[in-house]
PDB file of C-alpha atoms in Angstrom:
ATOM      1  CA  MET A  18      13.474 -28.616  15.680  1.00  0.00           C
ATOM      2  CA  GLN A  19       9.908 -28.286  14.367  1.00  0.00           C
ATOM      3  CA  ALA A  20       9.643 -24.775  15.811  1.00  0.00           C
ATOM      4  CA  THR A  21      12.892 -23.853  14.073  1.00  0.00           C
ATOM      5  CA  LYS A  22      11.451 -25.012  10.751  1.00  0.00           C
ATOM      6  CA  GLU A  23       8.304 -23.017  11.366  1.00  0.00           C
ATOM      7  CA  TYR A  24      10.254 -19.876  12.185  1.00  0.00           C
ATOM      8  CA  GLY A  25      12.442 -20.425   9.128  1.00  0.00           C
ATOM      9  CA  SER A  26       9.398 -20.821   6.898  1.00  0.00           C
ATOM     10  CA  LEU A  27       7.791 -17.742   8.421  1.00  0.00           C
ATOM     11  CA  ALA A  28      10.985 -15.768   7.809  1.00  0.00           C
ATOM     12  CA  ARG A  29      10.887 -16.801   4.131  1.00  0.00           C
ATOM     13  CA  TYR A  30       7.200 -15.938   3.784  1.00  0.00           C
ATOM     14  CA  ASP A  31       7.754 -12.522   5.375  1.00  0.00           C
ATOM     15  CA  LEU A  32      10.345 -11.693   2.718  1.00  0.00           C
ATOM     16  CA  PHE A  33       7.767 -12.079  -0.035  1.00  0.00           C
ATOM     17  CA  ILE A  34       5.293  -9.747   1.667  1.00  0.00           C
ATOM     18  CA  ASN A  35       7.943  -7.101   2.331  1.00  0.00           C
ATOM     19  CA  GLN A  36       7.913  -7.624   6.091  1.00  0.00           C
ATOM     20  CA  PHE A  37      11.677  -7.587   6.409  1.00  0.00           C
ATOM     21  CA  ALA A  38      11.957  -6.758  10.117  1.00  0.00           C
ATOM     22  CA  ALA A  39       9.484  -9.547  10.876  1.00  0.00           C
ATOM     23  CA  SER A  40      11.529 -11.876   8.673  1.00  0.00           C
ATOM     24  CA  GLU A  41      14.669 -11.039  10.622  1.00  0.00           C
ATOM     25  CA  THR A  42      12.887 -11.609  13.933  1.00  0.00           C
ATOM     26  CA  ALA A  43      11.488 -14.980  12.840  1.00  0.00           C
ATOM     27  CA  ALA A  44      14.869 -16.139  11.537  1.00  0.00           C
ATOM     28  CA  ARG A  45      16.636 -15.094  14.736  1.00  0.00           C
ATOM     29  CA  ARG A  46      14.031 -16.875  16.871  1.00  0.00           C
ATOM     30  CA  GLY A  47      14.416 -20.054  14.854  1.00  0.00           C
ATOM     31  CA  LEU A  48      18.197 -19.913  15.054  1.00  0.00           C
ATOM     32  CA  ALA A  49      18.027 -19.313  18.803  1.00  0.00           C
ATOM     33  CA  LEU A  50      16.210 -22.637  19.091  1.00  0.00           C
ATOM     34  CA  ASP A  51      18.543 -24.512  16.742  1.00  0.00           C
ATOM     35  CA  GLY A  52      21.533 -22.687  15.333  1.00  0.00           C
ATOM     36  CA  THR A  53      22.568 -25.704  13.264  1.00  0.00           C
ATOM     37  CA  GLN A  54      19.776 -25.070  10.767  1.00  0.00           C
ATOM     38  CA  THR A  55      21.867 -23.004   8.391  1.00  0.00           C
ATOM     39  CA  TRP A  56      19.057 -22.779   5.822  1.00  0.00           C
ATOM     40  CA  VAL A  57      17.289 -20.415   8.236  1.00  0.00           C
ATOM     41  CA  LYS A  58      20.350 -18.172   8.050  1.00  0.00           C
ATOM     42  CA  THR A  59      19.703 -17.647   4.346  1.00  0.00           C
ATOM     43  CA  ASN A  60      16.432 -15.944   5.201  1.00  0.00           C
ATOM     44  CA  LEU A  61      18.230 -13.843   7.804  1.00  0.00           C
ATOM     45  CA  CYS A  62      20.752 -12.720   5.179  1.00  0.00           C
ATOM     46  CA  HIS A  63      17.979 -11.619   2.840  1.00  0.00           C
ATOM     47  CA  ALA A  64      16.059  -9.871   5.628  1.00  0.00           C
ATOM     48  CA  LEU A  65      19.147  -7.873   6.590  1.00  0.00           C
ATOM     49  CA  LEU A  66      19.748  -6.970   2.945  1.00  0.00           C
ATOM     50  CA  PHE A  67      16.261  -5.577   2.423  1.00  0.00           C
ATOM     51  CA  GLN A  68      16.523  -3.504   5.602  1.00  0.00           C
ATOM     52  CA  ASN A  69      19.640  -1.809   4.198  1.00  0.00           C
ATOM     53  CA  LYS A  70      21.808  -3.364   6.896  1.00  0.00           C
ATOM     54  CA  ASP A  71      24.515  -3.827   4.295  1.00  0.00           C
ATOM     55  CA  ALA A  72      27.479  -4.493   6.573  1.00  0.00           C
ATOM     56  CA  ASP A  73      25.558  -7.126   8.552  1.00  0.00           C
ATOM     57  CA  ALA A  74      24.027  -8.641   5.411  1.00  0.00           C
ATOM     58  CA  LYS A  75      27.349  -8.894   3.586  1.00  0.00           C
ATOM     59  CA  ALA A  76      29.021 -10.463   6.625  1.00  0.00           C
ATOM     60  CA  ALA A  77      26.182 -12.969   6.964  1.00  0.00           C
ATOM     61  CA  TYR A  78      26.247 -13.870   3.266  1.00  0.00           C
ATOM     62  CA  ASN A  79      30.032 -14.207   3.292  1.00  0.00           C
ATOM     63  CA  ALA A  80      29.953 -16.442   6.379  1.00  0.00           C
ATOM     64  CA  LEU A  81      27.730 -18.916   4.531  1.00  0.00           C
ATOM     65  CA  LYS A  82      28.581 -18.665   0.843  1.00  0.00           C
ATOM     66  CA  THR A  83      31.438 -21.193   0.932  1.00  0.00           C
ATOM     67  CA  GLN A  84      29.563 -23.691   3.105  1.00  0.00           C
ATOM     68  CA  LYS A  85      27.364 -26.512   1.880  1.00  0.00           C
ATOM     69  CA  ASP A  86      23.744 -27.126   2.813  1.00  0.00           C
ATOM     70  CA  ASN A  87      22.442 -30.458   4.110  1.00  0.00           C
ATOM     71  CA  LEU A  88      22.072 -31.715   0.522  1.00  0.00           C
ATOM     72  CA  GLY A  89      25.685 -30.867  -0.291  1.00  0.00           C
ATOM     73  CA  GLU A  90      24.867 -27.818  -2.394  1.00  0.00           C
ATOM     74  CA  ASN A  91      27.094 -24.775  -2.018  1.00  0.00           C
ATOM     75  CA  TYR A  92      25.271 -21.879  -0.363  1.00  0.00           C
ATOM     76  CA  ARG A  93      26.659 -19.516  -3.016  1.00  0.00           C
ATOM     77  CA  ASP A  94      24.474 -21.392  -5.527  1.00  0.00           C
ATOM     78  CA  VAL A  95      21.537 -21.425  -3.105  1.00  0.00           C
ATOM     79  CA  PHE A  96      21.825 -17.660  -2.683  1.00  0.00           C
ATOM     80  CA  LEU A  97      22.055 -17.057  -6.436  1.00  0.00           C
ATOM     81  CA  GLU A  98      18.912 -19.144  -6.958  1.00  0.00           C
ATOM     82  CA  ASP A  99      17.152 -17.253  -4.137  1.00  0.00           C
ATOM     83  CA  ILE A 100      18.132 -13.969  -5.767  1.00  0.00           C
ATOM     84  CA  LYS A 101      16.464 -15.071  -9.019  1.00  0.00           C
ATOM     85  CA  THR A 102      13.324 -16.078  -7.121  1.00  0.00           C
ATOM     86  CA  LEU A 103      13.182 -12.844  -5.133  1.00  0.00           C
ATOM     87  CA  ARG A 104      13.803 -10.769  -8.251  1.00  0.00           C
ATOM     88  CA  ALA A 105      10.996 -12.604 -10.089  1.00  0.00           C
ATOM     89  CA  ALA A 106       8.709 -11.807  -7.140  1.00  0.00           C
ATOM     90  CA  GLY A 107       9.404  -8.099  -7.640  1.00  0.00           C
ATOM     91  CA  LEU A 108      11.610  -7.436  -4.645  1.00  0.00           C
ATOM     92  CA  ASP A 109      14.104  -4.544  -4.729  1.00  0.00           C
ATOM     93  CA  ALA A 110      16.368  -5.216  -7.700  1.00  0.00           C
ATOM     94  CA  ALA A 111      19.083  -2.803  -6.533  1.00  0.00           C
ATOM     95  CA  GLN A 112      19.414  -4.675  -3.257  1.00  0.00           C
ATOM     96  CA  LEU A 113      19.474  -8.005  -5.047  1.00  0.00           C
ATOM     97  CA  ASP A 114      22.160  -6.715  -7.400  1.00  0.00           C
ATOM     98  CA  LYS A 115      24.344  -6.005  -4.358  1.00  0.00           C
ATOM     99  CA  ALA A 116      23.835  -9.492  -2.977  1.00  0.00           C
ATOM    100  CA  GLU A 117      24.573 -11.032  -6.357  1.00  0.00           C
ATOM    101  CA  LYS A 118      27.801  -9.036  -6.548  1.00  0.00           C
ATOM    102  CA  TRP A 119      28.802 -10.265  -3.078  1.00  0.00           C
ATOM    103  CA  MET A 120      28.186 -13.863  -4.146  1.00  0.00           C
ATOM    104  CA  LYS A 121      30.537 -13.441  -7.081  1.00  0.00           C
ATOM    105  CA  GLU A 122      33.348 -11.972  -4.970  1.00  0.00           C
ATOM    106  CA  GLU A 123      36.038 -14.362  -3.831  1.00  0.00           C
TER     107      GLU A 123
END
């Protein structure tokens, strides 16, 4: 489980330094070790988005957005908060606009 957390954290870090393929790889490695850690999937969703893998990103976001995290928070809200954070960090606003739109779809 510790390795999964480390991969998940690395995936998040890689997003902020625009290393989106590396972020995807780290997230997938973490999930391969422990697929129950859904928070790692959030980083995978973002990594797919920033690589213009729209169909995969949208499917990944949609698979999670109605679920709850381990604290009982809806992933839709988690994603919307992540989008604000990523936008504030200067990441691609057009991509984030797409993700935000997907979160608001029913």
